[in-house]
CSV table of C-alpha atoms (C1' of nucleotides) in Angstrom, one decimal:
chain,number,residue,atom,x,y,z
A,9,MET,CA,112.7,42.9,21.9
A,10,GLN,CA,114.3,39.6,23.7
A,11,PRO,CA,114.1,39.0,27.3
A,12,SER,CA,116.8,37.3,27.8
A,13,ILE,CA,118.8,40.6,26.8
A,14,LEU,CA,120.0,42.7,29.8
A,15,GLN,CA,118.1,46.0,30.1
A,16,GLN,CA,118.6,49.1,32.2
A,17,ASP,CA,117.1,47.9,35.2
A,18,PHE,CA,120.0,45.4,36.0
A,19,TYR,CA,122.7,47.8,34.9
A,20,ALA,CA,121.0,50.4,37.3
A,21,GLN,CA,122.1,48.6,40.5
A,22,PRO,CA,126.0,49.4,41.7
A,23,ALA,CA,128.7,48.6,39.6
A,24,LEU,CA,129.8,45.6,43.0
A,25,VAL,CA,126.1,44.0,41.7
A,26,VAL,CA,126.6,44.1,38.4
A,27,ALA,CA,130.1,42.5,38.5
A,28,ARG,CA,129.0,39.6,40.5
A,29,GLU,CA,126.2,39.1,38.6
A,30,LEU,CA,127.8,39.3,35.6
A,31,LEU,CA,129.7,36.3,35.8
A,32,GLY,CA,128.4,33.8,33.8
A,33,ALA,CA,126.6,36.5,31.3
A,34,VAL,CA,127.2,36.2,27.6
A,35,LEU,CA,128.9,39.7,25.8
A,36,VAL,CA,127.6,39.4,21.7
A,37,SER,CA,129.2,41.9,20.1
A,38,ARG,CA,127.5,41.7,16.2
A,39,LEU,CA,129.5,43.2,13.4
A,40,ASP,CA,127.8,45.1,10.2
A,41,CYS,CA,128.0,42.3,7.5
A,42,GLY,CA,125.5,40.7,10.4
A,43,GLU,CA,128.2,38.1,12.0
A,44,VAL,CA,127.6,37.1,15.7
A,45,MET,CA,130.1,36.6,18.1
A,46,ARG,CA,129.0,35.5,21.7
A,47,ALA,CA,131.3,35.4,25.1
A,48,ARG,CA,130.9,34.2,28.4
A,49,ILE,CA,132.0,36.3,31.1
A,50,VAL,CA,134.0,34.6,33.0
A,51,GLN,CA,136.3,38.2,35.1
A,52,THR,CA,135.0,41.3,35.6
A,53,GLU,CA,135.7,43.9,37.8
A,54,ALA,CA,133.9,46.9,39.6
A,55,TYR,CA,135.0,50.3,39.6
A,56,HIS,CA,133.1,53.6,41.3
A,57,GLN,CA,134.0,57.0,41.5
A,58,HIS,CA,134.8,57.3,45.4
A,59,ASP,CA,137.9,54.9,44.4
A,60,ARG,CA,141.3,55.8,43.6
A,61,ALA,CA,141.6,53.6,40.4
A,62,CYS,CA,138.0,54.7,38.3
A,63,HIS,CA,139.2,57.3,36.2
A,64,ALA,CA,136.8,59.4,37.2
A,65,PHE,CA,137.8,59.4,40.6
A,66,GLY,CA,135.9,62.1,43.3
A,67,GLY,CA,133.7,63.1,40.2
A,68,ARG,CA,136.4,64.1,38.0
A,69,LYS,CA,135.1,64.9,34.7
A,70,THR,CA,137.4,64.4,31.2
A,71,LYS,CA,136.0,64.1,27.2
A,72,ARG,CA,137.4,60.1,27.8
A,73,ASN,CA,135.2,59.7,31.0
A,74,ALA,CA,131.9,61.2,30.4
A,75,VAL,CA,129.9,58.3,29.4
A,76,LEU,CA,130.1,57.2,33.4
A,77,PHE,CA,128.4,59.9,34.7
A,78,GLU,CA,125.4,58.2,32.2
A,79,ALA,CA,122.8,56.0,33.6
A,80,GLY,CA,123.9,52.8,33.5
A,81,GLY,CA,123.0,50.4,30.1
A,82,VAL,CA,125.9,51.7,28.3
A,83,ALA,CA,129.0,50.7,27.0
A,84,TYR,CA,132.9,52.3,28.0
A,85,VAL,CA,135.3,51.9,26.1
A,86,TYR,CA,139.1,53.6,26.1
A,87,PHE,CA,142.3,53.0,25.3
A,88,VAL,CA,145.6,52.5,26.3
A,89,TYR,CA,148.6,52.2,27.1
A,90,GLY,CA,149.1,53.0,23.2
A,91,MET,CA,147.7,49.8,21.9
A,92,HIS,CA,144.7,48.1,23.7
A,93,TRP,CA,140.9,48.9,24.0
A,94,MET,CA,138.9,48.2,27.6
A,95,PHE,CA,135.3,47.1,27.3
A,96,ASN,CA,132.8,48.3,30.1
A,97,VAL,CA,129.5,48.1,30.7
A,98,VAL,CA,128.2,51.7,33.1
A,99,THR,CA,125.7,51.3,35.9
A,100,GLY,CA,124.0,53.0,38.8
A,101,ASP,CA,122.2,56.0,38.5
A,102,CYS,CA,122.8,59.4,36.2
A,103,GLY,CA,125.1,61.1,37.3
A,104,THR,CA,127.3,58.8,39.6
A,105,ALA,CA,130.3,57.1,37.9
A,106,GLU,CA,130.6,53.8,38.0
A,107,ALA,CA,131.4,51.0,35.9
A,108,VAL,CA,132.3,47.2,35.2
A,109,LEU,CA,135.3,46.3,33.4
A,110,ILE,CA,135.3,42.8,31.4
A,111,ARG,CA,138.4,41.2,32.1
A,112,ALA,CA,137.8,37.9,30.6
A,113,VAL,CA,135.1,35.7,28.5
A,114,VAL,CA,134.9,32.2,27.3
A,115,PRO,CA,134.0,31.6,23.1
A,116,VAL,CA,130.8,30.2,23.0
A,117,ASP,CA,129.6,31.3,19.3
A,118,GLY,CA,131.9,33.1,16.3
A,119,ALA,CA,135.4,31.1,16.7
A,120,THR,CA,136.3,31.7,13.8
A,121,THR,CA,135.3,35.4,12.9
A,122,ILE,CA,137.3,36.0,17.4
A,123,ALA,CA,140.3,33.9,15.3
A,124,ARG,CA,140.4,35.9,12.5
A,125,ASN,CA,139.9,39.4,15.0
A,126,ARG,CA,143.0,37.3,17.6
A,127,GLY,CA,145.3,37.5,14.2
A,128,PHE,CA,145.7,33.3,14.6
A,129,THR,CA,147.6,32.2,12.3
A,130,SER,CA,150.3,29.3,11.9
A,131,ALA,CA,153.0,31.6,12.9
A,132,ASN,CA,150.6,32.6,16.0
A,133,PRO,CA,148.8,29.2,17.0
A,134,ALA,CA,145.0,29.5,18.6
A,135,PRO,CA,145.6,29.0,22.5
A,136,ALA,CA,144.9,24.7,22.4
A,137,VAL,CA,141.8,25.4,25.3
A,138,PRO,CA,139.2,28.3,24.3
A,139,GLU,CA,139.3,29.5,28.0
A,140,ARG,CA,142.8,30.9,26.4
A,141,TRP,CA,142.0,32.7,23.8
A,142,LEU,CA,139.9,35.8,25.7
A,143,ASP,CA,141.0,35.4,28.5
A,144,GLY,CA,142.4,39.3,28.9
A,145,PRO,CA,140.6,42.5,28.9
A,146,ALA,CA,142.8,43.6,25.9
A,147,LYS,CA,141.9,40.1,23.5
A,148,LEU,CA,138.2,40.5,24.3
A,149,ALA,CA,137.7,43.2,22.9
A,150,GLN,CA,140.4,42.8,19.8
A,151,GLY,CA,138.7,39.1,19.5
A,152,LEU,CA,135.2,40.6,20.2
A,153,GLY,CA,136.1,43.4,17.4
A,154,LEU,CA,135.4,45.9,20.3
A,155,SER,CA,136.8,49.8,19.9
A,156,GLY,CA,136.2,53.2,20.3
A,157,ARG,CA,132.7,53.4,18.3
A,158,HIS,CA,131.1,51.3,21.1
A,159,ASN,CA,131.6,53.6,23.6
A,160,GLY,CA,128.5,55.3,24.3
A,161,LEU,CA,126.7,52.8,22.5
A,162,VAL,CA,123.0,51.8,24.7
A,163,LEU,CA,123.2,48.0,25.0
A,164,ASP,CA,119.9,46.9,25.4
A,165,GLY,CA,120.0,44.9,21.5
A,166,SER,CA,119.6,48.2,19.4
A,167,ALA,CA,122.7,48.6,19.0
A,168,ALA,CA,125.9,46.6,17.8
A,169,VAL,CA,126.5,44.7,20.9
A,170,TRP,CA,124.6,43.9,24.4
A,171,LEU,CA,124.5,41.1,26.8
A,172,GLN,CA,122.6,38.4,27.8
A,173,VAL,CA,121.4,35.9,30.8
A,174,GLY,CA,123.7,33.5,31.1
A,175,ALA,CA,123.3,30.1,33.4
A,176,PRO,CA,122.5,31.3,37.1
A,177,VAL,CA,126.3,31.6,39.5
A,178,ALA,CA,126.2,30.3,42.4
A,179,ASP,CA,128.2,31.6,45.5
A,180,ASP,CA,130.8,28.9,45.8
A,181,ARG,CA,131.5,29.1,42.5
A,182,VAL,CA,132.8,32.9,43.0
A,183,ARG,CA,136.5,34.1,43.7
A,184,THR,CA,136.9,38.0,44.8
A,185,GLY,CA,140.2,39.5,45.4
A,186,PRO,CA,142.4,43.0,44.9
A,187,ARG,CA,142.2,44.5,41.0
A,188,ILE,CA,144.8,43.8,38.3
A,189,GLY,CA,146.8,46.4,36.8
A,190,VAL,CA,145.7,49.7,39.1
A,191,ASP,CA,149.1,49.9,42.1
A,192,TYR,CA,148.5,53.2,41.2
A,193,ALA,CA,145.5,53.5,43.3
A,194,GLY,CA,147.2,53.0,46.7
A,195,ALA,CA,145.0,51.2,49.6
A,196,ASP,CA,142.1,51.0,47.0
A,197,ALA,CA,144.3,48.6,44.5
A,198,LEU,CA,143.5,46.4,47.2
A,199,LEU,CA,139.5,46.5,47.5
A,200,PRO,CA,138.1,42.8,46.5
A,201,TRP,CA,136.5,44.9,43.5
A,202,ARG,CA,137.6,41.9,41.1
A,203,PHE,CA,135.0,38.6,40.2
A,204,TRP,CA,135.8,35.2,38.5
A,205,LEU,CA,134.0,32.2,38.3
A,206,ALA,CA,137.1,29.3,39.8
B,5,DC,C1',153.2,73.3,25.0
B,6,DG,C1',156.2,69.3,27.3
B,7,DA,C1',155.7,65.4,29.9
B,8,DA,C1',154.4,61.5,31.6
B,9,DA,C1',151.5,57.8,32.6
B,10,DG,C1',148.5,54.2,31.7
B,11,DA,C1',142.4,49.0,34.4
B,12,DT,C1',148.0,45.5,29.1
B,13,DT,C1',150.4,41.9,26.5
B,14,DA,C1',154.0,39.2,24.1
B,15,DG,C1',158.5,38.1,24.2
B,16,DC,C1',162.9,37.4,25.6
B,17,DT,C1',166.1,36.1,30.2
C,2,DG,C1',160.3,38.6,36.3
C,3,DC,C1',161.7,42.6,32.9
C,4,DT,C1',160.9,44.9,29.7
C,5,DA,C1',159.6,47.2,24.3
C,6,DA,C1',155.4,48.3,21.9
C,7,DT,C1',152.9,52.5,21.0
C,8,DC,C1',150.3,56.8,21.7
C,9,DT,C1',146.0,59.1,23.9
C,10,DT,C1',144.2,61.6,27.3
C,11,DT,C1',145.5,64.5,31.7
C,12,DC,C1',147.7,68.0,34.0
C,13,DG,C1',151.0,71.2,34.9
C,14,DA,C1',154.2,75.2,33.7
DNA sequence: CGAAAGATTAGCT
DNA sequence: GCTAATCTTTCGA
């Protein structure tokens, strides 16, 4: 195992800590054919079973959210709106549901493959700046080829997806605010659990 | 078994 | 700013 790959001791931390620390880290996806794509994380959101926006609110375990209750260090990938995959990393201890949603990344390696995955063509041109290629949770899952078959995979470098340590990010470059698309969570929708790079 | 809603996006007004 | 697209999961009867 390479030392730069984030391991279980990192993911065992609370989701709020991991969400902050993942800014600047590198998300890596490897296809069966061996092609590798890398992208730098610039926006995350934390979820915890104490909060109404979490799929496992109140500790409610279902078939879909079961991996949230595993020990930190596995992927939680689910399908929404009939068309989009969302990629999360599970954090914390076994038995408690916590996770961090990766909301936006910037391509580092594998731009050709990413462009193909995103379906860029002359009729559907790639954005001029790379920052716009994967600037949403569904876009980055599509671009990096992440989907339901990644659900539950360990992130230690032995499977098709993992994360690497990135350049340190100073606190003065970190912004926080309410999470996106969770209005149904009432007061919990106002929690400043979204983190992004200025 | 039926129904509703969803951690979004793209395209149009 | 508004809404269609699209379908799995979850919940109520």
